[in-house]
Tab-separated table of C-alpha atoms and ligand atoms in Angstrom:
chain	number	residue	atom	x	y	z
F	1	MET	CA	-2.264	22.225	46.605
F	2	ALA	CA	-0.682	20.221	43.672
F	3	PRO	CA	-2.882	19.583	40.945
F	4	THR	CA	-5.432	16.349	40.044
F	5	PRO	CA	-3.325	13.429	38.679
F	6	SER	CA	-3.486	13.801	34.699
F	7	SER	CA	-5.492	10.408	34.890
F	8	ALA	CA	-8.114	11.986	36.986
F	9	ASN	CA	-8.058	15.584	34.908
F	10	PRO	CA	-10.132	16.060	31.852
F	11	HIS	CA	-7.857	18.794	31.190
F	12	ARG	CA	-4.592	17.064	31.909
F	13	PRO	CA	-2.261	19.450	33.931
F	14	ARG	CA	0.413	21.997	32.044
F	15	ILE	CA	3.697	22.155	33.883
F	16	ALA	CA	5.855	25.267	33.148
F	17	ILE	CA	9.587	24.751	34.174
F	18	ILE	CA	11.772	27.476	34.840
F	19	GLY	CA	15.115	26.368	34.132
F	20	ALA	CA	16.406	24.356	31.042
F	21	GLY	CA	19.490	22.766	32.726
F	22	ILE	CA	19.614	19.013	33.720
F	23	ILE	CA	17.550	19.118	36.402
F	24	GLY	CA	14.776	21.306	34.380
F	25	LEU	CA	15.188	19.229	31.262
F	26	SER	CA	15.341	15.380	33.448
F	27	ILE	CA	11.873	16.607	34.923
F	28	GLY	CA	10.537	17.785	31.545
F	29	PHE	CA	11.368	14.380	29.968
F	30	GLU	CA	10.193	12.782	32.545
F	31	LEU	CA	6.743	14.374	32.564
F	32	ALA	CA	6.147	14.766	28.643
F	33	VAL	CA	8.224	11.981	27.195
F	34	ARG	CA	7.661	9.305	30.244
F	35	ARG	CA	4.455	10.440	31.689
F	36	GLY	CA	2.281	12.623	28.832
F	37	VAL	CA	2.310	15.634	31.155
F	38	PRO	CA	2.383	18.572	28.718
F	39	VAL	CA	5.491	20.686	29.671
F	40	THR	CA	6.713	24.288	29.192
F	41	LEU	CA	10.602	24.651	29.585
F	42	TYR	CA	11.498	28.434	29.982
F	43	ASP	CA	15.269	29.644	29.793
F	44	THR	CA	16.931	32.998	29.882
F	45	GLY	CA	19.836	31.805	28.458
F	46	ALA	CA	21.017	28.713	26.321
F	47	PRO	CA	19.519	25.396	27.988
F	48	GLY	CA	22.112	23.380	29.361
F	49	ARG	CA	24.883	25.840	29.488
F	50	GLY	CA	24.948	26.431	33.143
F	51	ALA	CA	26.218	24.296	35.762
F	52	SER	CA	25.389	21.336	33.421
F	53	TRP	CA	27.653	22.433	30.829
F	54	ALA	CA	30.130	22.748	33.633
F	55	ALA	CA	30.321	19.984	35.836
F	56	ALA	CA	32.227	17.217	35.251
F	57	GLY	CA	29.053	14.101	35.078
F	58	MET	CA	30.417	12.252	38.190
F	59	ILE	CA	28.114	10.234	39.653
F	60	ALA	CA	29.708	10.161	42.928
F	61	PRO	CA	26.987	9.213	45.842
F	62	ALA	CA	29.887	7.402	47.961
F	63	PHE	CA	32.684	10.216	47.610
F	64	GLU	CA	30.111	13.072	47.325
F	65	ALA	CA	27.921	12.357	50.160
F	66	ALA	CA	28.768	9.021	52.308
F	67	GLY	CA	31.340	11.031	54.267
F	68	GLU	CA	29.906	14.397	54.468
F	69	ALA	CA	29.523	15.876	57.806
F	70	GLY	CA	26.982	18.186	58.864
F	71	ALA	CA	24.593	17.755	55.381
F	72	HIS	CA	21.120	16.150	55.337
F	73	PRO	CA	21.078	13.264	57.024
F	74	ARG	CA	19.070	11.378	53.871
F	75	LEU	CA	21.238	13.051	51.551
F	76	PHE	CA	23.353	9.652	50.834
F	77	ASP	CA	20.447	7.488	50.853
F	78	LEU	CA	18.585	10.220	47.859
F	79	CYS	CA	22.099	9.924	46.184
F	80	LEU	CA	22.751	5.727	46.035
F	81	GLU	CA	19.161	5.971	44.848
F	82	SER	CA	19.518	8.503	41.822
F	83	ALA	CA	22.256	6.272	41.276
F	84	ALA	CA	20.994	3.449	40.655
F	85	LEU	CA	18.408	5.330	38.853
F	86	TRP	CA	20.873	5.975	36.134
F	87	PRO	CA	21.566	2.706	34.138
F	88	GLY	CA	17.898	2.717	33.298
F	89	PHE	CA	17.599	6.968	33.160
F	90	ALA	CA	20.257	6.820	30.454
F	91	ALA	CA	18.934	3.851	28.377
F	92	GLU	CA	15.823	5.492	27.679
F	93	LEU	CA	16.826	8.587	27.296
F	94	GLU	CA	19.235	6.766	24.312
F	95	ALA	CA	16.257	4.931	22.982
F	96	ALA	CA	14.076	8.316	22.894
F	97	SER	CA	16.588	10.974	21.547
F	98	GLY	CA	18.787	8.803	18.982
F	99	LEU	CA	21.634	10.225	21.116
F	100	ALA	CA	24.306	8.641	23.357
F	101	SER	CA	24.100	9.846	27.255
F	102	GLY	CA	27.883	8.912	27.795
F	103	TYR	CA	26.655	6.924	30.465
F	104	ALA	CA	29.779	4.427	31.714
F	105	ALA	CA	29.115	1.853	34.677
F	106	ALA	CA	32.885	1.979	35.427
F	107	PRO	CA	33.844	2.542	39.010
F	108	ALA	CA	35.697	5.387	40.551
F	109	LEU	CA	39.189	5.098	42.301
F	110	ALA	CA	39.355	7.335	45.250
F	111	ALA	CA	43.184	7.598	46.662
F	112	ALA	CA	44.999	8.862	49.578
F	113	MET	CA	48.764	10.305	49.393
F	114	ASP	CA	48.800	11.597	53.275
F	115	GLY	CA	47.588	9.751	56.403
F	116	ARG	CA	44.388	12.825	56.855
F	117	GLU	CA	43.046	11.848	53.386
F	118	ALA	CA	43.225	7.956	54.491
F	119	ALA	CA	41.813	8.258	57.312
F	120	ARG	CA	38.781	10.328	55.491
F	121	LEU	CA	38.813	6.930	52.614
F	122	GLU	CA	38.629	4.723	56.078
F	123	ALA	CA	35.730	6.322	57.010
F	124	ILE	CA	33.549	6.412	53.773
F	125	ALA	CA	34.396	2.593	54.165
F	126	GLN	CA	33.238	2.187	56.951
F	127	THR	CA	29.588	3.831	56.261
F	128	LEU	CA	29.777	1.645	53.472
F	129	ALA	CA	30.292	-1.065	55.280
F	130	ALA	CA	27.997	-0.457	57.536
F	131	ARG	CA	25.341	0.419	54.832
F	132	GLY	CA	26.062	-2.858	52.915
F	133	VAL	CA	27.622	-0.655	50.187
F	134	ALA	CA	30.274	-2.376	47.885
F	135	HIS	CA	33.315	-0.845	47.997
F	136	ARG	CA	36.760	-2.671	47.939
F	137	MET	CA	40.093	-1.319	50.455
F	138	LEU	CA	42.861	-1.269	48.402
F	139	ASP	CA	46.572	-0.491	49.235
F	140	GLY	CA	48.876	1.785	47.451
F	141	ALA	CA	50.027	-1.758	45.196
F	142	GLY	CA	46.438	-2.443	44.314
F	143	LEU	CA	45.595	1.112	43.342
F	144	ARG	CA	47.925	1.091	41.107
F	145	ARG	CA	47.080	-2.097	39.749
F	146	ALA	CA	43.363	-0.663	39.215
F	147	GLU	CA	44.867	2.966	37.755
F	148	PRO	CA	48.602	2.244	36.017
F	149	ALA	CA	48.491	6.030	35.899
F	150	LEU	CA	48.284	6.707	39.583
F	151	SER	CA	51.317	8.010	41.522
F	152	PRO	CA	53.830	5.512	42.761
F	153	GLN	CA	53.314	7.756	46.246
F	154	VAL	CA	49.304	6.754	46.502
F	155	LEU	CA	49.155	4.875	49.895
F	156	SER	CA	45.862	3.612	50.152
F	157	GLY	CA	42.468	3.934	48.428
F	158	LEU	CA	38.924	2.524	47.685
F	159	GLU	CA	37.297	1.109	44.421
F	160	LEU	CA	33.962	2.654	44.873
F	161	GLU	CA	31.282	0.574	42.720
F	162	THR	CA	28.210	2.497	43.190
F	163	ASP	CA	30.665	5.639	41.756
F	164	THR	CA	30.199	5.905	37.952
F	165	ARG	CA	30.412	9.025	35.419
F	166	VAL	CA	28.307	10.121	32.466
F	167	ASP	CA	29.189	12.744	29.647
F	168	ASN	CA	27.016	15.296	31.179
F	169	ARG	CA	27.773	17.530	27.885
F	170	ARG	CA	25.799	14.367	25.605
F	171	THR	CA	23.063	13.552	28.252
F	172	VAL	CA	21.910	17.214	27.702
F	173	ALA	CA	21.945	17.125	24.150
F	174	ALA	CA	20.288	13.839	24.242
F	175	LEU	CA	17.625	15.428	26.412
F	176	ILE	CA	17.230	18.286	24.841
F	177	ARG	CA	16.367	16.406	21.203
F	178	ALA	CA	14.233	14.048	23.130
F	179	LEU	CA	12.230	17.240	24.087
F	180	GLU	CA	12.414	18.968	21.112
F	181	ALA	CA	11.015	15.798	19.297
F	182	CYS	CA	8.045	15.393	22.253
F	183	PRO	CA	4.653	17.098	20.730
F	184	LEU	CA	3.960	17.306	24.343
F	185	ALA	CA	7.305	20.252	25.050
F	186	SER	CA	8.127	23.493	23.921
F	187	PHE	CA	10.785	25.220	24.556
F	188	ARG	CA	10.670	29.204	25.487
F	189	ALA	CA	13.841	31.863	25.459
F	190	GLY	CA	14.011	34.419	27.630
F	191	PRO	CA	11.585	34.692	31.645
F	192	ALA	CA	8.624	32.817	32.699
F	193	PRO	CA	6.143	35.331	32.894
F	194	LEU	CA	5.719	34.871	36.215
F	195	LYS	CA	2.582	36.858	38.130
F	196	SER	CA	1.258	37.504	41.682
F	197	ALA	CA	-2.122	36.277	42.549
F	198	GLY	CA	-2.721	37.018	46.194
F	199	ARG	CA	0.044	35.181	48.197
F	200	THR	CA	0.254	32.722	44.772
F	201	VAL	CA	2.500	32.853	41.687
F	202	VAL	CA	0.813	31.784	38.529
F	203	LEU	CA	1.786	31.231	34.787
F	204	GLU	CA	-1.228	32.112	32.834
F	205	GLY	CA	-2.166	28.620	31.124
F	206	HIS	CA	-0.135	26.479	33.061
F	207	ASP	CA	-1.586	24.646	36.968
F	208	ALA	CA	2.087	24.318	38.630
F	209	VAL	CA	5.704	25.823	38.450
F	210	ILE	CA	8.601	24.389	39.098
F	211	ALA	CA	11.323	26.556	39.434
F	212	ALA	CA	14.881	24.806	38.648
F	213	ALA	CA	17.103	27.649	37.494
F	214	GLY	CA	19.988	26.131	39.700
F	215	TRP	CA	21.949	28.774	41.417
F	216	GLN	CA	19.618	31.491	39.759
F	217	THR	CA	16.606	30.381	41.314
F	218	ALA	CA	17.031	32.582	44.028
F	219	VAL	CA	16.660	35.673	41.268
F	220	ILE	CA	13.138	34.521	39.301
F	221	LYS	CA	11.368	37.852	38.926
F	222	VAL	CA	7.572	37.765	39.444
F	223	GLU	CA	5.100	40.209	38.615
F	224	GLU	CA	3.206	42.797	40.426
F	225	ALA	CA	1.371	45.592	40.296
F	226	GLY	CA	3.005	46.332	37.174
F	227	GLY	CA	6.879	45.869	38.664
F	228	LEU	CA	9.050	43.038	38.758
F	229	TYR	CA	9.920	41.536	42.298
F	230	SER	CA	12.458	38.147	43.504
F	231	LEU	CA	10.384	35.256	43.719
F	232	VAL	CA	12.338	34.830	47.090
F	233	ASN	CA	9.317	37.389	48.690
F	234	TRP	CA	6.848	34.722	48.206
F	235	ASP	CA	8.671	31.334	49.614
F	236	THR	CA	11.616	32.517	51.934
F	237	ALA	CA	13.447	29.147	51.294
F	238	LEU	CA	14.578	30.124	47.718
F	239	ASP	CA	16.492	33.071	49.146
F	240	ASP	CA	18.830	30.044	51.010
F	241	ILE	CA	19.986	29.226	47.791
F	242	ASP	CA	23.552	30.398	47.323
F	243	CYS	CA	25.645	29.996	44.883
F	244	TYR	CA	29.564	27.518	44.659
F	245	GLY	CA	31.933	28.718	42.292
F	246	GLY	CA	33.781	25.898	40.191
F	247	GLN	CA	36.518	26.131	38.369
F	248	MET	CA	37.904	23.856	35.897
F	249	LEU	CA	40.517	22.354	32.937
F	250	SER	CA	40.378	19.627	30.457
F	251	VAL	CA	43.976	17.961	29.071
F	252	ALA	CA	44.136	15.423	26.028
F	253	PRO	CA	44.319	12.111	26.866
F	254	GLY	CA	48.074	10.185	26.125
F	255	ASP	CA	50.491	7.802	28.103
F	256	GLY	CA	50.441	8.257	31.660
F	257	THR	CA	46.628	9.879	31.540
F	258	PRO	CA	44.064	7.806	33.824
F	259	GLY	CA	41.646	5.962	32.027
F	260	ARG	CA	38.995	5.694	34.872
F	261	VAL	CA	37.799	8.305	36.990
F	262	VAL	CA	40.197	8.742	40.342
F	263	ARG	CA	40.238	11.527	43.258
F	264	SER	CA	41.850	12.569	46.114
F	265	GLY	CA	40.851	15.304	48.407
F	266	ASP	CA	39.811	18.255	46.504
F	267	VAL	CA	40.856	16.883	43.079
F	268	TYR	CA	39.376	14.733	40.410
F	269	LEU	CA	40.258	13.129	37.115
F	270	VAL	CA	37.684	12.160	34.818
F	271	PRO	CA	38.495	11.022	31.671
F	272	ARG	CA	35.027	12.085	29.637
F	273	GLY	CA	34.990	12.575	25.447
F	274	GLY	CA	38.103	12.473	24.563
F	275	GLN	CA	39.722	14.600	27.019
F	276	VAL	CA	40.725	14.227	30.869
F	277	VAL	CA	38.449	16.889	33.157
F	278	ILE	CA	40.034	18.012	36.243
F	279	GLY	CA	38.344	19.447	38.758
F	280	ALA	CA	37.303	21.596	40.938
F	281	THR	CA	37.736	23.888	43.372
F	282	VAL	CA	34.600	25.200	45.669
F	283	GLU	CA	34.183	29.076	45.962
F	284	PRO	CA	31.479	29.693	48.485
F	285	PHE	CA	29.392	32.604	47.477
F	286	ILE	CA	30.954	33.578	44.104
F	287	VAL	CA	29.714	33.924	40.939
F	288	PRO	CA	33.070	33.666	39.055
F	289	ASP	CA	33.977	35.770	36.382
F	290	GLY	CA	35.526	33.077	33.588
F	291	ALA	CA	38.605	31.011	34.115
F	292	ASP	CA	41.037	32.247	36.335
F	293	GLU	CA	44.612	31.066	35.250
F	294	ALA	CA	45.886	30.591	38.696
F	295	ALA	CA	43.181	28.728	40.088
F	296	THR	CA	43.299	25.951	37.267
F	297	GLU	CA	46.719	25.408	37.418
F	298	ALA	CA	46.600	24.873	40.802
F	299	LEU	CA	44.464	22.419	40.390
F	300	ARG	CA	46.671	20.828	37.169
F	301	GLN	CA	49.584	20.499	39.608
F	302	ALA	CA	47.512	18.734	41.916
F	303	ALA	CA	45.860	16.479	39.427
F	304	ILE	CA	49.932	16.118	38.241
F	305	ALA	CA	50.817	15.221	42.145
F	306	LEU	CA	48.269	12.194	41.952
F	307	CYS	CA	49.152	11.331	37.894
F	308	PRO	CA	52.374	12.006	37.245
F	309	GLY	CA	51.996	11.206	33.405
F	310	LEU	CA	49.366	14.602	33.379
F	311	GLU	CA	52.921	16.706	33.529
F	312	ALA	CA	52.942	16.386	29.802
F	313	ALA	CA	49.338	16.523	28.800
F	314	PRO	CA	48.062	19.516	26.925
F	315	VAL	CA	45.542	21.606	28.058
F	316	THR	CA	42.234	21.561	26.396
F	317	GLU	CA	39.970	23.833	27.574
F	318	ARG	CA	39.769	25.849	31.426
F	319	TRP	CA	36.335	27.068	32.527
F	320	ALA	CA	34.353	28.087	35.044
F	321	GLY	CA	30.620	27.092	36.803
F	322	VAL	CA	28.465	27.903	39.548
F	323	ARG	CA	26.563	25.296	41.848
F	324	PRO	CA	23.566	26.103	43.365
F	325	GLY	CA	23.538	25.116	47.292
F	326	THR	CA	21.652	25.225	50.032
F	327	PRO	CA	22.530	25.119	53.743
F	328	ASP	CA	22.535	21.658	54.329
F	329	HIS	CA	23.980	21.338	50.620
F	330	ALA	CA	21.023	18.881	49.929
F	331	PRO	CA	18.461	19.653	47.064
F	332	PHE	CA	15.063	21.928	47.482
F	333	LEU	CA	12.238	19.095	46.544
F	334	GLY	CA	8.760	20.334	46.643
F	335	GLU	CA	6.059	22.642	47.172
F	336	THR	CA	6.878	25.980	48.515
F	337	ALA	CA	4.879	28.128	50.706
F	338	ALA	CA	3.096	29.620	47.810
F	339	PRO	CA	0.478	27.117	46.487
F	340	GLY	CA	1.660	25.404	43.241
F	341	LEU	CA	5.139	26.834	42.724
F	342	PHE	CA	7.490	24.255	43.516
F	343	VAL	CA	11.530	23.666	43.098
F	344	ALA	CA	13.842	21.560	42.545
F	345	ALA	CA	17.235	23.576	42.924
F	346	GLY	CA	20.287	23.420	45.530
F	347	HIS	CA	22.109	20.020	44.431
F	348	TYR	CA	24.922	21.452	45.229
F	349	ARG	CA	27.882	18.796	43.797
F	350	ASN	CA	25.791	16.660	42.872
F	351	GLY	CA	23.190	18.316	40.300
F	352	ILE	CA	24.047	15.213	37.384
F	353	LEU	CA	23.986	12.492	39.913
F	354	LEU	CA	20.717	13.633	41.349
F	355	ALA	CA	19.041	14.244	37.822
F	356	PRO	CA	16.932	11.057	37.843
F	357	ILE	CA	15.695	11.216	41.382
F	358	THR	CA	14.834	15.058	40.709
F	359	ALA	CA	12.839	13.933	38.124
F	360	ARG	CA	10.779	11.232	39.129
F	361	ILE	CA	10.194	12.916	42.572
F	362	MET	CA	9.061	16.149	41.005
F	363	ALA	CA	6.892	14.678	38.406
F	364	ASP	CA	5.100	12.511	41.270
F	365	LEU	CA	4.521	15.722	43.110
F	366	VAL	CA	3.202	17.883	40.036
F	367	THR	CA	0.333	15.352	39.600
F	368	GLY	CA	-0.511	14.879	42.855
F	369	ARG	CA	1.146	11.348	43.112
F	370	ASP	CA	2.849	10.514	46.405
F	371	ALA	CA	6.894	10.789	46.104
F	372	GLY	CA	7.449	8.687	49.042
F	373	ALA	CA	8.750	9.224	52.392
F	374	LEU	CA	12.521	9.964	51.617
F	375	ALA	CA	11.478	12.661	49.048
F	376	ALA	CA	9.203	14.395	52.021
F	377	THR	CA	12.373	14.844	53.475
F	378	PHE	CA	14.096	17.167	50.666
F	379	SER	CA	10.705	19.411	50.987
F	380	PRO	CA	12.120	23.184	51.220
F	381	ARG	CA	9.934	23.628	53.895
F	382	ARG	CA	12.044	21.184	56.038
F	383	ALA	CA	13.902	22.361	59.135
F	384	TYR	CA	18.235	22.470	58.501
F	385	THR	CA	21.200	23.438	60.049
F	386	ALA	CA	23.793	24.918	58.221
F	387	THR	CA	27.152	22.642	57.219
F	388	ALA	CA	29.387	25.536	55.234
D	401	LIG	N1	30.822	16.862	41.901
D	401	LIG	C1	31.678	18.095	42.100
D	401	LIG	C2	31.720	18.784	42.053
D	401	LIG	O1	30.802	19.657	42.114
D	401	LIG	O2	33.053	19.835	41.976
């Protein structure tokens, strides 16, 4: 059972958050900075240096969720709601931290270079039209007017007003700064000292625990009878959080490199922080052992096919990250079968996009408020069918 709301609770709940990536940090920001609820954030590594750091920073509900066959049926709704929260979230974060979030409300372009991709974009356009979501179909010439760096080979495409971008590395730095400056928030390096109490999991001095450690949520440990056991023994849904490795690189901008987010098929280009980020592979059930030269070179070649001017752009960085994914490619948001143990993990390709709505939903749930009907469909105890 969730603790009672802080307004009705004389001792105010204290919330432990395991994982200080963009999801855990955003929940901490919502609770401590916006709602005045004390939080402790635990991380076994450097805060914000996992998937939040590896991501490109796209906020892409239309491209990532409108057309994904077999995904959670409300994923697109969740993504749209979170995209709409981003401008306000970024503004509040900037005010609280004094740092730029890197949010930019510039619409993304999706381009087709063959008939198959054109059909896919057409299907996304139909979904958007049916939902009344703003978008613009473009022919090849229209696309090239919108982004002159695109290849003359582009056939058709979409301008997606819902799909924007943020400098995720700046956002994470701003979240850390805002929480460090907040007297109600504290960071602890290392694992959270969870203990079992029968079928529940407790952390001394805290009223609720939120497991928000990305793909590593499934390997959080609990002490019982002097031994350490995986958290999945207390709630089997966490066992369904898998890893999806991704390879990426960035290049220096120059003549012929794009000035806005453009994507085609499996490749995307994101101008960010004075670089152009090129992503990304998706490697199910793989935790990459660093950047892979061959995989990142294949991405670079796909990017050059889309924007030929990239051929001359020097590579500035290559890296790999790990996305956490669930069987229906939507996050687990809610209380697990172990009372007082909540989970916010499994955001798959949408961790940056979904940070603001995740923070709001989880803050509602752990303070005993109604998070709404949409949130309830993302419970870790939902029924789902596998997509991947
Ligand atoms: N959101 C893009 C990716 O995960 O690669």
